[in-house]
Each structure stands twice: as C-alpha cells, then as structure tokens.
XYZ file of N, CA and C in Angstrom:
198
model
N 0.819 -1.190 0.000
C 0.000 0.000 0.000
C 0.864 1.256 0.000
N 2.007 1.327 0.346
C 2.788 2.236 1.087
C 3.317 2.954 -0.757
N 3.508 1.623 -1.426
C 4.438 2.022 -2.667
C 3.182 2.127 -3.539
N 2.055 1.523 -3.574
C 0.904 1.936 -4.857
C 0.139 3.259 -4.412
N -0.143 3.648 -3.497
C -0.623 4.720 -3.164
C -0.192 6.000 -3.843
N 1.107 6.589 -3.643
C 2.057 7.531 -4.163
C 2.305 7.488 -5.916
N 2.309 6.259 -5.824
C 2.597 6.217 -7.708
C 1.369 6.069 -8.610
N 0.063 6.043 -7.803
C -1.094 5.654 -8.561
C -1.155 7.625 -8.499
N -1.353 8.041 -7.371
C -1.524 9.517 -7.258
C -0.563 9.931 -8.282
N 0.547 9.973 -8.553
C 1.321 11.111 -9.265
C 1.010 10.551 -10.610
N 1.059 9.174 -10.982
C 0.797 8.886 -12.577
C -1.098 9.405 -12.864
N -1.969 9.249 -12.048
C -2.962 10.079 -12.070
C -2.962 11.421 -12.203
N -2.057 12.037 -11.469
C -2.507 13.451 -11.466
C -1.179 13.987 -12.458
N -0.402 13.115 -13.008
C 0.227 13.684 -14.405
C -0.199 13.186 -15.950
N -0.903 12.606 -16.050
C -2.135 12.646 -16.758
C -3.788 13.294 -16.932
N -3.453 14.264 -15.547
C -4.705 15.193 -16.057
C -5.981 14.633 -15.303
N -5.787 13.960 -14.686
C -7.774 13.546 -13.765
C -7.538 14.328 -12.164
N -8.826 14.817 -12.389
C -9.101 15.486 -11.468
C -8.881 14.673 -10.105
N -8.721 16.023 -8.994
C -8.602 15.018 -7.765
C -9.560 14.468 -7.006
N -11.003 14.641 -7.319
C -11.766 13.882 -6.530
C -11.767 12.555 -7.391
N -11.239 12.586 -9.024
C -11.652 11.154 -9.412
C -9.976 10.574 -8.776
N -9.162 11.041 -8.780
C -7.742 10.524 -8.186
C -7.870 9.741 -7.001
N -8.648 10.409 -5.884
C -9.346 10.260 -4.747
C -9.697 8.878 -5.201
N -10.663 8.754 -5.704
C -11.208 7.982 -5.817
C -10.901 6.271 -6.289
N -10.260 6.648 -7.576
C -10.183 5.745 -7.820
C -8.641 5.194 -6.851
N -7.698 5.692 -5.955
C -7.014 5.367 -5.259
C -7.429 4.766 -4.114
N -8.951 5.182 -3.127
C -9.742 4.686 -2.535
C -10.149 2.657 -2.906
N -10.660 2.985 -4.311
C -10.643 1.724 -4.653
C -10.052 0.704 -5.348
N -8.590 1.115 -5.489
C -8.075 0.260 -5.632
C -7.473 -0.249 -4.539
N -7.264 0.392 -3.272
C -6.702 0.214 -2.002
C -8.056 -0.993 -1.399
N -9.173 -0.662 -2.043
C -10.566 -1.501 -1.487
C -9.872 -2.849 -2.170
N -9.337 -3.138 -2.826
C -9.309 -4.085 -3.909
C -8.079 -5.086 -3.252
N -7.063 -4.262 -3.110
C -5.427 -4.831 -2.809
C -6.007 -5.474 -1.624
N -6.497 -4.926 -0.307
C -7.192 -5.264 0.781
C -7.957 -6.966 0.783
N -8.769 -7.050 -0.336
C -10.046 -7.624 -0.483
C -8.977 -8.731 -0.750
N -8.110 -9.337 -2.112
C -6.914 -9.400 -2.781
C -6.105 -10.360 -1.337
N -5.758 -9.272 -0.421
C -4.957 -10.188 0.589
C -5.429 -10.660 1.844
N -6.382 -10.376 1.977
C -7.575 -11.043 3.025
C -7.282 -12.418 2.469
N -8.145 -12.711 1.165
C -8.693 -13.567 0.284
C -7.190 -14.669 0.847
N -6.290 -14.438 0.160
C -4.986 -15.195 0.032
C -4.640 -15.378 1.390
N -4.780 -14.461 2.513
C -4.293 -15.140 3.759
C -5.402 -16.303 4.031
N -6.799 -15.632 3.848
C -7.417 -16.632 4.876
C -7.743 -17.775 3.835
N -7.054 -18.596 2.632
C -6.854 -19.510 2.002
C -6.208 -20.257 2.282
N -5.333 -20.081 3.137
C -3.713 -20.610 3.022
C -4.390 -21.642 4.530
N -4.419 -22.035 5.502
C -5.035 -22.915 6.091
C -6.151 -24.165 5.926
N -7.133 -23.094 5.181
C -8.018 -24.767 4.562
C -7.341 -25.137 3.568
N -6.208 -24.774 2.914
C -5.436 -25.346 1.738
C -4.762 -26.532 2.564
N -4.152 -26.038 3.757
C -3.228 -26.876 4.350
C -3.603 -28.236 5.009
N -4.929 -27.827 5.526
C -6.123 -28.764 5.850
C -6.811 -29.939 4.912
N -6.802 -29.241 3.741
C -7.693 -29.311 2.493
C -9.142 -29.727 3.004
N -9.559 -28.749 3.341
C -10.795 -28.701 3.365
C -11.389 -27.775 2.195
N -12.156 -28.980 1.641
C -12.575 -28.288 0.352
C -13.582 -27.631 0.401
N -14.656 -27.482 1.401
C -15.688 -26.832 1.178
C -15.458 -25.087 1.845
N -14.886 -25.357 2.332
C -14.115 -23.701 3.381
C -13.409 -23.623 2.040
N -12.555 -24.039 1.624
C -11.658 -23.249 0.191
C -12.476 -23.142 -0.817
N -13.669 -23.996 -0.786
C -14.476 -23.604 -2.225
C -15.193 -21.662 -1.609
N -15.969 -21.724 -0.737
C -16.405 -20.878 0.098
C -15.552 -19.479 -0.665
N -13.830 -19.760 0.168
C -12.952 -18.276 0.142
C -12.872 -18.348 -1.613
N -12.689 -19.441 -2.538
C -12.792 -18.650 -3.605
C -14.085 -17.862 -4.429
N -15.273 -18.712 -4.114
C -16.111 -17.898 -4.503
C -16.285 -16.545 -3.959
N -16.227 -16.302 -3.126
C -16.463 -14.645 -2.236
C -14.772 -14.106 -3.333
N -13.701 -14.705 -3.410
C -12.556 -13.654 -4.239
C -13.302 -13.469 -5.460
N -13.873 -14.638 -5.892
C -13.961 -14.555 -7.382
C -15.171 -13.562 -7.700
N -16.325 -13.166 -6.672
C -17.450 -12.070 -6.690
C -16.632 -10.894 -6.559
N -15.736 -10.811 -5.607
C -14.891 -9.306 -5.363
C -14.057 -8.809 -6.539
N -13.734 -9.330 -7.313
C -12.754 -9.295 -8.559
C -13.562 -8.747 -9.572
C-alpha cells in the first residue's frame, strides 16, 4: 500500500484527472489490494487442511470481489 498509493496519485494526477476522481479511484483500488490479501491469507489454512468446502467458500467470495 505504502508504494501503490504515491505512484497511482502522481501517474494520475500527471495525466490530467481530477482530484476527486484521483481520490477515488485510489480509494478503490486500495478496497481491492485489501479484499486481494484477506482472500490469500485466509486460504492458506483450509489449503493446508484441504478442506474443500471452506476453500471452495474463500474462492467464490474472491472470485465475486474481482
């Protein structure tokens, strides 16, 4: 977050979009990266488990968020 934040802002706002859409769309892509590594942490246990119905579960909810 630390390194996409700063470079989404300046390649946005040196191309000309306004800052509430800058705002914005930096808002959601930060919604996204978030959603993104939730997903992948809380996978990594019923993988290890293999429990398939908890891993079927976390991919459908990634694959709606995407």
């Amino acid at each position: 977050m630390i390194a996409v934040t700063p470079l989404l802002y300046f390649m946005l706002a040196k191309n000309g979009a306004p800052p509430n859409y800058t705002a914005l769309l930096t808002i959601l892509v930060l919604i996204g990266l978030a959603i993104q590594l939730d997903v992948g942490v809380l996978g990594v246990i019923p993988r290890l488990r293999a429990d398939i119905g908890v891993i079927q579960g976390i991919d459908l909810f990634g694959a709606i968020c995407d």
